[in-house]
Short mmCIF file of N, CA and C in Angstrom, two decimals:
data_model
loop_
_atom_site.label_atom_id
_atom_site.label_comp_id
_atom_site.label_asym_id
_atom_site.label_seq_id
_atom_site.Cartn_x
_atom_site.Cartn_y
_atom_site.Cartn_z
N LYS A 5 -54.73 -71.56 -166.39
CA LYS A 5 -54.82 -73.13 -166.74
C LYS A 5 -55.88 -73.40 -166.75
N ASP A 6 -56.27 -73.80 -165.49
CA ASP A 6 -58.23 -74.96 -165.38
C ASP A 6 -59.07 -73.64 -165.88
N ILE A 7 -59.20 -72.73 -166.49
CA ILE A 7 -60.16 -72.16 -167.26
C ILE A 7 -60.01 -72.01 -168.45
N ASN A 8 -58.79 -71.94 -169.22
CA ASN A 8 -58.23 -72.79 -170.50
C ASN A 8 -58.91 -73.57 -170.71
N ILE A 9 -59.08 -74.99 -169.74
CA ILE A 9 -59.19 -76.33 -169.40
C ILE A 9 -60.78 -76.01 -169.95
N TYR A 10 -61.42 -75.41 -169.21
CA TYR A 10 -62.42 -75.93 -169.16
C TYR A 10 -63.57 -75.30 -170.53
N ASN A 11 -62.78 -73.92 -171.02
CA ASN A 11 -62.42 -73.07 -171.72
C ASN A 11 -62.62 -74.01 -173.23
N ALA A 12 -61.43 -75.06 -173.20
CA ALA A 12 -61.54 -75.96 -174.11
C ALA A 12 -62.12 -76.83 -174.97
N ASN A 13 -62.81 -77.20 -173.57
CA ASN A 13 -64.06 -78.44 -174.10
C ASN A 13 -65.26 -77.81 -173.62
N GLY A 14 -65.96 -76.66 -173.54
CA GLY A 14 -67.33 -76.50 -173.61
C GLY A 14 -67.39 -75.55 -172.29
N ILE A 15 -67.13 -75.63 -171.70
CA ILE A 15 -67.24 -75.69 -170.35
C ILE A 15 -67.25 -74.29 -170.25
N GLU A 16 -68.60 -73.22 -169.06
CA GLU A 16 -68.14 -72.27 -168.73
C GLU A 16 -68.22 -71.83 -167.16
N PRO A 17 -67.69 -71.65 -166.41
CA PRO A 17 -67.23 -71.71 -165.47
C PRO A 17 -68.17 -70.38 -164.80
N LEU A 18 -67.88 -70.19 -163.46
CA LEU A 18 -69.61 -69.77 -163.10
C LEU A 18 -68.30 -69.39 -161.17
N PRO A 19 -66.99 -68.65 -161.23
CA PRO A 19 -66.20 -68.51 -160.12
C PRO A 19 -67.39 -67.63 -158.99
N ILE A 20 -66.76 -67.90 -158.14
CA ILE A 20 -67.46 -66.39 -157.24
C ILE A 20 -66.43 -66.25 -156.28
N ILE A 21 -66.40 -65.05 -156.88
CA ILE A 21 -65.41 -63.66 -156.56
C ILE A 21 -65.11 -63.85 -154.89
N GLY A 22 -64.78 -63.85 -153.58
CA GLY A 22 -64.38 -63.52 -152.57
C GLY A 22 -65.16 -64.76 -151.64
N TYR A 23 -65.24 -64.63 -150.28
CA TYR A 23 -65.58 -64.92 -149.07
C TYR A 23 -65.71 -64.16 -148.43
N VAL A 24 -66.84 -63.58 -147.88
CA VAL A 24 -66.57 -62.32 -147.06
C VAL A 24 -65.29 -61.43 -146.48
N PHE A 25 -64.52 -62.14 -146.29
CA PHE A 25 -62.84 -62.44 -145.57
C PHE A 25 -61.89 -63.75 -146.56
N ASN A 26 -60.73 -62.39 -147.01
CA ASN A 26 -59.67 -63.34 -148.32
C ASN A 26 -58.69 -61.92 -147.86
N ASN A 27 -57.54 -62.51 -146.86
CA ASN A 27 -56.16 -61.17 -146.82
C ASN A 27 -56.15 -60.82 -148.05
N LEU A 28 -56.13 -61.05 -149.66
CA LEU A 28 -55.99 -59.93 -150.37
C LEU A 28 -56.64 -59.53 -150.77
N TYR A 29 -57.87 -59.09 -150.10
CA TYR A 29 -58.22 -57.70 -149.40
C TYR A 29 -58.66 -57.44 -148.64
N THR A 30 -58.70 -57.83 -147.63
CA THR A 30 -58.78 -57.54 -145.82
C THR A 30 -58.12 -56.73 -145.18
N GLN A 31 -56.65 -57.09 -145.93
CA GLN A 31 -55.17 -56.22 -144.91
C GLN A 31 -55.70 -55.68 -144.03
N GLY A 32 -55.84 -56.46 -142.91
CA GLY A 32 -56.26 -55.63 -141.77
C GLY A 32 -57.23 -54.36 -141.38
N LEU A 33 -58.25 -55.22 -142.17
CA LEU A 33 -59.92 -54.19 -142.74
C LEU A 33 -60.81 -54.96 -142.25
N THR A 34 -60.31 -56.50 -141.28
CA THR A 34 -61.89 -56.57 -140.95
C THR A 34 -61.07 -56.64 -139.08
N ASP A 35 -60.21 -56.45 -138.10
CA ASP A 35 -60.31 -57.19 -137.68
C ASP A 35 -59.92 -58.57 -136.79
N ASN A 36 -59.82 -59.54 -138.01
CA ASN A 36 -58.80 -60.55 -138.72
C ASN A 36 -60.65 -61.21 -138.56
N MET A 37 -61.67 -61.35 -138.19
CA MET A 37 -62.98 -61.73 -138.36
C MET A 37 -63.49 -61.64 -139.67
N PRO A 38 -64.16 -62.52 -139.83
CA PRO A 38 -65.59 -62.41 -141.52
C PRO A 38 -66.16 -61.45 -141.22
N CYS A 39 -66.56 -60.72 -141.60
CA CYS A 39 -67.55 -59.62 -141.41
C CYS A 39 -67.71 -58.37 -140.65
N ASN A 40 -66.64 -58.25 -139.99
CA ASN A 40 -66.69 -57.31 -138.44
C ASN A 40 -65.53 -56.77 -138.88
N PHE A 41 -66.08 -55.61 -139.79
CA PHE A 41 -65.87 -54.41 -140.37
C PHE A 41 -64.90 -53.00 -139.87
N SER A 42 -63.75 -52.89 -139.53
CA SER A 42 -63.50 -52.27 -139.41
C SER A 42 -63.71 -50.45 -139.60
N ASN A 43 -63.86 -50.52 -140.87
CA ASN A 43 -63.09 -49.88 -142.14
C ASN A 43 -63.62 -50.21 -143.56
N PHE A 44 -65.52 -50.08 -143.45
CA PHE A 44 -66.47 -50.60 -144.88
C PHE A 44 -66.28 -50.01 -145.26
N GLU A 45 -65.80 -49.02 -146.18
CA GLU A 45 -65.45 -48.61 -146.78
C GLU A 45 -63.97 -48.63 -148.15
N ASN A 46 -62.80 -48.72 -146.72
CA ASN A 46 -62.16 -49.35 -147.48
C ASN A 46 -61.91 -50.71 -147.59
N TYR A 47 -62.37 -51.07 -146.87
CA TYR A 47 -63.13 -52.65 -147.68
C TYR A 47 -63.59 -52.58 -148.66
N LYS A 48 -64.27 -52.25 -149.05
CA LYS A 48 -65.21 -51.93 -150.04
C LYS A 48 -64.46 -51.63 -151.50
N ILE A 49 -63.48 -50.67 -151.32
CA ILE A 49 -62.85 -50.36 -152.62
C ILE A 49 -61.59 -51.02 -152.47
N ALA A 50 -60.91 -52.02 -151.57
CA ALA A 50 -60.22 -53.21 -151.70
C ALA A 50 -60.66 -53.98 -152.31
N PHE A 51 -62.30 -54.19 -152.10
CA PHE A 51 -62.46 -55.85 -153.02
C PHE A 51 -63.42 -54.63 -154.65
N GLY A 52 -63.61 -54.17 -154.21
CA GLY A 52 -63.61 -53.64 -155.96
C GLY A 52 -62.13 -53.82 -156.66
N ASN A 53 -61.20 -53.52 -156.39
CA ASN A 53 -59.64 -53.24 -157.06
C ASN A 53 -59.12 -55.04 -156.73
N TYR A 54 -60.20 -55.91 -156.58
CA TYR A 54 -59.85 -56.98 -156.39
C TYR A 54 -60.57 -58.01 -157.38
N VAL A 55 -61.36 -57.40 -157.89
CA VAL A 55 -62.78 -57.91 -158.46
C VAL A 55 -61.47 -57.31 -160.11
N TYR A 56 -62.12 -56.18 -159.88
CA TYR A 56 -61.09 -55.28 -160.96
C TYR A 56 -59.66 -56.15 -161.48
N TYR A 57 -59.20 -57.03 -161.08
CA TYR A 57 -58.57 -57.59 -161.02
C TYR A 57 -58.15 -59.06 -161.81
N THR A 58 -59.81 -59.28 -160.83
CA THR A 58 -59.74 -60.58 -161.39
C THR A 58 -60.01 -60.88 -162.31
N VAL A 59 -61.11 -59.52 -162.88
CA VAL A 59 -61.84 -59.86 -164.33
C VAL A 59 -61.53 -59.84 -165.22
N LEU A 60 -59.93 -58.03 -164.90
CA LEU A 60 -59.38 -57.96 -166.08
C LEU A 60 -58.08 -59.30 -166.69
N HIS A 61 -58.09 -60.24 -165.19
CA HIS A 61 -56.54 -61.47 -165.81
C HIS A 61 -57.68 -62.59 -166.28
N PHE A 62 -59.18 -62.69 -166.48
CA PHE A 62 -59.58 -63.90 -166.81
C PHE A 62 -61.04 -62.91 -167.88
N LYS A 63 -60.49 -61.66 -168.55
CA LYS A 63 -61.38 -61.21 -169.51
C LYS A 63 -60.88 -61.78 -170.86
N GLY A 64 -62.21 -62.28 -171.22
CA GLY A 64 -62.98 -63.19 -172.38
C GLY A 64 -62.73 -64.48 -172.18
N ARG A 65 -62.38 -65.35 -171.00
CA ARG A 65 -62.30 -65.92 -170.83
C ARG A 65 -63.39 -66.71 -169.93
N VAL A 66 -63.30 -65.73 -168.88
CA VAL A 66 -64.52 -65.97 -167.89
C VAL A 66 -65.45 -64.74 -167.91
N LYS A 67 -67.29 -65.34 -168.64
CA LYS A 67 -68.15 -64.57 -168.40
C LYS A 67 -69.36 -64.17 -167.37
N TYR A 68 -69.24 -64.57 -166.44
CA TYR A 68 -70.06 -64.59 -165.35
C TYR A 68 -69.18 -64.93 -164.07
N TYR A 69 -69.62 -64.01 -162.79
CA TYR A 69 -68.95 -63.77 -162.51
C TYR A 69 -70.17 -64.11 -160.97
N GLU A 70 -69.95 -64.55 -159.96
CA GLU A 70 -71.03 -64.58 -159.28
C GLU A 70 -70.46 -63.35 -157.69
N ILE A 71 -70.93 -62.76 -156.76
CA ILE A 71 -69.97 -61.76 -155.95
C ILE A 71 -70.02 -62.55 -154.62
N ILE A 72 -69.41 -62.86 -154.27
CA ILE A 72 -69.42 -63.62 -152.95
C ILE A 72 -70.87 -64.85 -152.48
N ASN A 73 -70.07 -65.76 -152.02
CA ASN A 73 -71.51 -67.05 -151.29
C ASN A 73 -71.92 -66.73 -150.54
N GLU A 74 -73.21 -67.12 -150.94
CA GLU A 74 -73.92 -66.73 -149.27
C GLU A 74 -74.09 -65.54 -148.26
N PRO A 75 -74.08 -64.60 -148.58
CA PRO A 75 -73.41 -63.83 -147.97
C PRO A 75 -74.42 -62.69 -146.06
N ASN A 76 -75.78 -64.15 -146.46
CA ASN A 76 -76.39 -63.90 -145.24
C ASN A 76 -75.68 -65.40 -144.61
N SER A 77 -75.20 -65.96 -144.62
CA SER A 77 -74.85 -67.23 -143.99
C SER A 77 -74.57 -67.21 -142.31
N ALA A 78 -74.96 -68.24 -141.71
CA ALA A 78 -74.32 -67.86 -140.28
C ALA A 78 -73.39 -67.82 -139.95
N PHE A 79 -71.86 -68.50 -141.13
CA PHE A 79 -70.70 -68.81 -140.79
C PHE A 79 -70.44 -67.19 -139.63
N CYS A 80 -70.55 -66.41 -140.26
CA CYS A 80 -70.57 -64.64 -140.62
C CYS A 80 -70.86 -64.56 -139.14
N ASN A 81 -72.33 -64.45 -138.87
CA ASN A 81 -72.92 -64.20 -137.48
C ASN A 81 -71.88 -65.02 -136.52
N GLU A 82 -72.01 -65.80 -136.74
CA GLU A 82 -71.09 -66.41 -134.67
C GLU A 82 -70.21 -66.14 -134.85
N ARG A 83 -69.54 -64.61 -136.27
CA ARG A 83 -68.34 -64.46 -136.03
C ARG A 83 -68.71 -62.55 -135.21
N GLY A 84 -69.97 -62.27 -134.88
CA GLY A 84 -70.36 -61.02 -134.57
C GLY A 84 -70.92 -59.62 -135.61
N ASN A 85 -70.76 -60.55 -137.12
CA ASN A 85 -71.19 -59.75 -138.01
C ASN A 85 -72.89 -58.88 -137.76
N LYS A 86 -73.27 -58.31 -139.06
CA LYS A 86 -74.35 -57.44 -138.99
C LYS A 86 -74.62 -58.03 -140.32
N TRP A 87 -74.24 -58.84 -141.34
CA TRP A 87 -75.24 -59.23 -142.39
C TRP A 87 -76.32 -60.56 -141.77
N GLU A 88 -76.22 -60.95 -141.40
CA GLU A 88 -77.72 -62.07 -141.04
C GLU A 88 -78.28 -61.72 -140.92
N GLY A 89 -79.48 -61.56 -141.50
CA GLY A 89 -80.68 -61.61 -141.12
C GLY A 89 -81.26 -60.41 -141.41
N SER A 90 -80.17 -59.36 -141.37
CA SER A 90 -80.89 -57.82 -141.20
C SER A 90 -81.05 -56.39 -142.19
N VAL A 91 -81.27 -56.08 -142.26
CA VAL A 91 -81.40 -54.83 -143.36
C VAL A 91 -80.31 -53.66 -143.33
N GLU A 92 -79.51 -54.10 -142.36
CA GLU A 92 -78.27 -53.18 -142.34
C GLU A 92 -77.20 -53.93 -143.32
N GLY A 93 -77.49 -55.87 -142.97
CA GLY A 93 -76.81 -56.74 -143.36
C GLY A 93 -77.08 -56.21 -145.16
N ALA A 94 -77.89 -57.00 -145.31
CA ALA A 94 -78.55 -56.51 -146.85
C ALA A 94 -78.20 -55.37 -147.38
N ILE A 95 -77.83 -54.27 -146.67
CA ILE A 95 -77.54 -52.60 -147.32
C ILE A 95 -75.82 -53.05 -147.51
N MET A 96 -75.38 -54.08 -146.48
CA MET A 96 -73.87 -53.52 -146.33
C MET A 96 -73.35 -54.33 -147.64
N TYR A 97 -74.05 -55.68 -147.60
CA TYR A 97 -74.38 -56.57 -149.39
C TYR A 97 -74.42 -55.74 -150.38
N GLY A 98 -74.94 -55.21 -150.40
CA GLY A 98 -75.45 -54.34 -151.60
C GLY A 98 -74.77 -53.56 -152.31
N GLU A 99 -73.92 -52.75 -150.57
CA GLU A 99 -72.92 -51.55 -150.95
C GLU A 99 -71.26 -53.04 -151.79
N VAL A 100 -71.40 -53.38 -151.45
CA VAL A 100 -70.61 -54.92 -151.26
C VAL A 100 -70.52 -54.73 -153.14
N LEU A 101 -71.77 -55.16 -153.24
CA LEU A 101 -72.63 -56.08 -154.88
C LEU A 101 -72.60 -54.10 -155.97
N LYS A 102 -72.37 -53.15 -155.41
CA LYS A 102 -72.64 -52.16 -156.44
C LYS A 102 -70.76 -52.04 -156.87
N GLU A 103 -70.56 -51.89 -155.66
CA GLU A 103 -69.13 -51.77 -155.95
C GLU A 103 -68.47 -52.82 -156.61
N ALA A 104 -68.65 -53.49 -157.45
CA ALA A 104 -68.21 -54.48 -157.59
C ALA A 104 -68.20 -55.07 -159.01
N TYR A 105 -69.81 -54.30 -158.68
CA TYR A 105 -70.46 -54.78 -160.26
C TYR A 105 -69.46 -53.11 -161.63
N ILE A 106 -69.44 -52.64 -160.33
CA ILE A 106 -69.22 -51.14 -160.74
C ILE A 106 -67.47 -51.97 -161.72
N ARG A 107 -66.65 -51.73 -160.84
CA ARG A 107 -65.27 -52.47 -160.99
C ARG A 107 -64.86 -53.50 -162.50
N ALA A 108 -66.18 -54.55 -161.82
CA ALA A 108 -65.91 -55.44 -163.16
C ALA A 108 -66.48 -55.44 -164.74
N LYS A 109 -67.10 -54.20 -164.52
CA LYS A 109 -67.53 -53.64 -165.74
C LYS A 109 -66.42 -52.57 -166.89
N GLN A 110 -66.06 -52.16 -165.06
CA GLN A 110 -64.50 -51.34 -165.64
C GLN A 110 -63.66 -52.14 -166.06
N ALA A 111 -63.41 -53.31 -165.80
CA ALA A 111 -62.08 -54.10 -166.41
C ALA A 111 -63.12 -55.12 -168.45
N ASP A 112 -63.83 -54.88 -167.49
CA ASP A 112 -64.55 -56.11 -169.47
C ASP A 112 -66.20 -55.65 -169.36
N PRO A 113 -66.63 -54.25 -169.53
CA PRO A 113 -67.96 -54.16 -170.40
C PRO A 113 -68.95 -55.87 -170.50
N ASN A 114 -68.46 -56.02 -171.13
CA ASN A 114 -69.76 -57.83 -171.36
C ASN A 114 -69.24 -58.76 -170.06
N VAL A 115 -68.76 -58.77 -169.29
CA VAL A 115 -69.27 -59.97 -168.05
C VAL A 115 -70.18 -59.54 -167.26
N LYS A 116 -71.22 -60.46 -167.71
CA LYS A 116 -72.15 -60.83 -166.50
C LYS A 116 -71.87 -61.15 -164.90
N ILE A 117 -72.54 -60.16 -164.01
CA ILE A 117 -72.50 -60.30 -162.79
C ILE A 117 -73.74 -60.48 -161.56
N VAL A 118 -73.40 -61.87 -161.32
CA VAL A 118 -74.64 -63.17 -160.64
C VAL A 118 -74.75 -62.67 -159.25
N MET A 119 -75.66 -62.08 -158.57
CA MET A 119 -75.83 -61.21 -157.37
C MET A 119 -76.16 -62.75 -156.68
N ALA A 120 -75.25 -62.53 -155.62
CA ALA A 120 -75.08 -64.08 -154.51
C ALA A 120 -75.82 -65.31 -153.79
N GLY A 121 -76.24 -66.20 -154.30
CA GLY A 121 -77.74 -66.66 -153.62
C GLY A 121 -77.09 -66.76 -152.72
N MET A 122 -78.51 -66.91 -151.59
CA MET A 122 -78.41 -66.96 -150.14
C MET A 122 -77.86 -68.30 -149.87
N GLY A 123 -77.51 -68.30 -148.13
CA GLY A 123 -77.35 -69.36 -147.76
C GLY A 123 -78.23 -70.33 -146.98
N THR A 124 -79.29 -69.39 -146.59
CA THR A 124 -81.04 -70.33 -145.96
C THR A 124 -81.90 -69.35 -146.86
N TRP A 125 -83.17 -70.29 -146.67
CA TRP A 125 -84.31 -70.07 -147.16
C TRP A 125 -84.45 -68.11 -146.05
N ASP A 126 -83.48 -68.10 -144.90
CA ASP A 126 -83.62 -66.66 -143.98
C ASP A 126 -83.72 -66.41 -144.77
N GLY A 127 -83.15 -66.28 -146.15
CA GLY A 127 -82.52 -64.98 -147.20
C GLY A 127 -83.61 -64.64 -147.17
N LEU A 128 -84.29 -64.81 -147.78
CA LEU A 128 -85.21 -64.35 -148.25
C LEU A 128 -87.04 -64.30 -146.89
N ILE A 129 -86.79 -64.75 -146.05
CA ILE A 129 -87.44 -64.48 -144.86
C ILE A 129 -87.13 -62.87 -143.96
N ASN A 130 -85.95 -63.24 -144.40
CA ASN A 130 -86.00 -61.91 -143.60
C ASN A 130 -85.14 -60.50 -144.51
N ASN A 131 -86.41 -60.28 -146.03
CA ASN A 131 -86.54 -59.78 -146.91
C ASN A 131 -85.51 -59.07 -147.14
N TRP A 132 -84.23 -60.15 -147.48
CA TRP A 132 -82.54 -59.52 -148.54
C TRP A 132 -83.22 -58.82 -149.82
N TYR A 133 -83.63 -60.09 -150.34
CA TYR A 133 -83.96 -59.72 -152.10
C TYR A 133 -84.57 -58.64 -151.96
N LYS A 134 -86.49 -58.38 -151.17
CA LYS A 134 -87.02 -56.83 -151.11
C LYS A 134 -85.91 -55.62 -150.49
N THR A 135 -85.04 -55.61 -149.79
CA THR A 135 -84.28 -54.35 -149.16
C THR A 135 -82.94 -54.51 -150.30
N LEU A 136 -82.60 -55.03 -151.28
CA LEU A 136 -82.18 -54.83 -152.58
C LEU A 136 -82.63 -54.41 -153.16
N TYR A 137 -83.39 -55.06 -153.51
CA TYR A 137 -84.62 -53.37 -154.65
C TYR A 137 -84.88 -52.67 -154.29
N LEU A 138 -85.82 -52.83 -153.19
CA LEU A 138 -85.48 -51.42 -152.20
C LEU A 138 -85.07 -50.04 -152.74
N TYR A 139 -83.37 -51.01 -151.96
CA TYR A 139 -82.19 -49.62 -152.15
C TYR A 139 -81.58 -49.92 -153.22
N TRP A 140 -82.44 -50.02 -154.68
CA TRP A 140 -81.97 -50.16 -156.09
C TRP A 140 -80.93 -50.86 -156.18
N PHE A 141 -80.32 -51.55 -155.40
CA PHE A 141 -79.29 -52.38 -155.90
C PHE A 141 -78.86 -53.11 -157.29
N ASN A 142 -80.38 -53.61 -157.23
CA ASN A 142 -80.66 -54.16 -158.64
C ASN A 142 -80.10 -53.67 -160.02
N LYS A 143 -79.64 -52.60 -159.79
CA LYS A 143 -79.57 -52.00 -161.11
C LYS A 143 -77.81 -52.80 -161.23
N TYR A 144 -77.00 -53.19 -160.30
CA TYR A 144 -75.93 -53.65 -159.96
C TYR A 144 -75.85 -55.08 -160.55
N PHE A 145 -76.25 -55.57 -160.39
CA PHE A 145 -76.52 -57.70 -161.08
C PHE A 145 -77.10 -57.54 -162.18
N ASP A 146 -76.64 -58.81 -163.59
CA ASP A 146 -77.46 -59.05 -164.32
C ASP A 146 -77.70 -60.25 -164.33
N ILE A 147 -77.66 -60.35 -163.03
CA ILE A 147 -78.33 -62.01 -163.02
C ILE A 147 -78.46 -62.52 -161.88
N LEU A 148 -79.69 -62.52 -160.85
CA LEU A 148 -80.03 -63.11 -159.70
C LEU A 148 -79.46 -64.60 -159.25
N GLY A 149 -78.69 -64.66 -158.79
CA GLY A 149 -78.72 -65.85 -158.10
C GLY A 149 -79.32 -66.38 -157.07
N THR A 150 -79.88 -67.65 -156.85
CA THR A 150 -80.23 -67.99 -155.58
C THR A 150 -80.30 -69.36 -155.31
N HIS A 151 -79.98 -70.04 -154.19
CA HIS A 151 -79.73 -71.24 -154.25
C HIS A 151 -81.46 -72.25 -153.66
N PRO A 152 -81.74 -72.36 -154.01
CA PRO A 152 -83.76 -72.92 -153.50
C PRO A 152 -82.63 -74.70 -153.18
N TYR A 153 -82.36 -74.93 -151.39
CA TYR A 153 -82.66 -76.14 -151.15
C TYR A 153 -84.05 -76.71 -151.19
N TYR A 154 -83.44 -78.07 -150.82
CA TYR A 154 -84.79 -78.42 -151.13
C TYR A 154 -84.71 -79.40 -149.82
N ASN A 155 -85.80 -79.35 -148.81
CA ASN A 155 -86.05 -80.09 -147.70
C ASN A 155 -87.43 -80.69 -148.04
N LEU A 156 -87.75 -81.87 -147.71
CA LEU A 156 -89.06 -82.49 -147.39
C LEU A 156 -89.92 -82.52 -145.85
N LYS A 157 -89.03 -82.20 -145.06
CA LYS A 157 -89.74 -81.95 -144.03
C LYS A 157 -89.59 -80.46 -143.88
N ASN A 158 -89.71 -79.59 -144.52
CA ASN A 158 -89.35 -78.19 -143.86
C ASN A 158 -90.22 -77.55 -145.67
N PRO A 159 -91.67 -76.93 -145.20
CA PRO A 159 -92.56 -76.77 -146.60
C PRO A 159 -92.13 -75.20 -146.99
N PHE A 160 -91.15 -74.66 -146.95
CA PHE A 160 -90.68 -73.51 -147.13
C PHE A 160 -89.65 -73.79 -147.99
N LEU A 161 -88.88 -74.79 -147.47
CA LEU A 161 -87.83 -74.88 -148.71
C LEU A 161 -87.93 -75.97 -150.20
N ASN A 162 -88.48 -75.61 -150.26
CA ASN A 162 -88.69 -76.38 -151.79
C ASN A 162 -89.25 -75.14 -153.08
N PRO A 163 -89.13 -75.67 -153.95
CA PRO A 163 -87.85 -74.96 -155.56
C PRO A 163 -89.42 -74.24 -156.34
N GLN A 164 -90.91 -74.46 -155.40
CA GLN A 164 -91.54 -74.20 -156.26
C GLN A 164 -91.82 -72.35 -154.78
N THR A 165 -92.25 -73.07 -154.49
CA THR A 165 -91.90 -71.95 -152.71
C THR A 165 -90.75 -70.75 -152.99
N THR A 166 -89.93 -71.10 -153.55
CA THR A 166 -88.74 -69.97 -154.09
C THR A 166 -89.32 -69.10 -154.51
N ILE A 167 -89.44 -70.12 -155.91
CA ILE A 167 -89.86 -68.91 -157.37
C ILE A 167 -90.92 -67.91 -157.43
N ASP A 168 -92.07 -68.62 -156.69
CA ASP A 168 -93.11 -68.59 -156.08
C ASP A 168 -92.93 -66.96 -155.48
N TYR A 169 -92.18 -66.71 -154.31
CA TYR A 169 -91.20 -65.89 -153.32
C TYR A 169 -91.09 -64.47 -153.95
N ILE A 170 -90.13 -65.14 -154.77
CA ILE A 170 -89.08 -63.95 -155.56
C ILE A 170 -89.81 -63.68 -156.93
N ASN A 171 -90.85 -64.45 -157.36
CA ASN A 171 -92.36 -63.54 -158.02
C ASN A 171 -92.77 -62.37 -157.53
#
């Protein structure tokens, strides 16, 4: 209903599909803790199915989807995941992104997939973007998402530094 209202008023929504933990697609696959995957392969398949049916449901009404919000953010790390600031974490996110991209395009070939913006500058410092490109996960998104947080007290958190780093 909300999507139809947005569309009727010329607003293009950008929904985020999934925060890492959601019982709609993780039932029993994460030991009830975000990012603490007991069966990562099954998680990817379940998440891919969730993406497929979400995109299929909104086909023609939603053009863009971000895949997971800030996958490197600390809320997961505090619960024992492997994602925060690690190459392994970036690869795990890349695998989820790849599955989501493939399944989204199966549901709607015209949909655009946005790679998640990182939760902190640490996402850049800890080489998430470099790792995603090194392992060719850049083939599995149409738009690079960023969250260029600005902080006057931290020279690393300004928009130009973010742009320079990504370039």
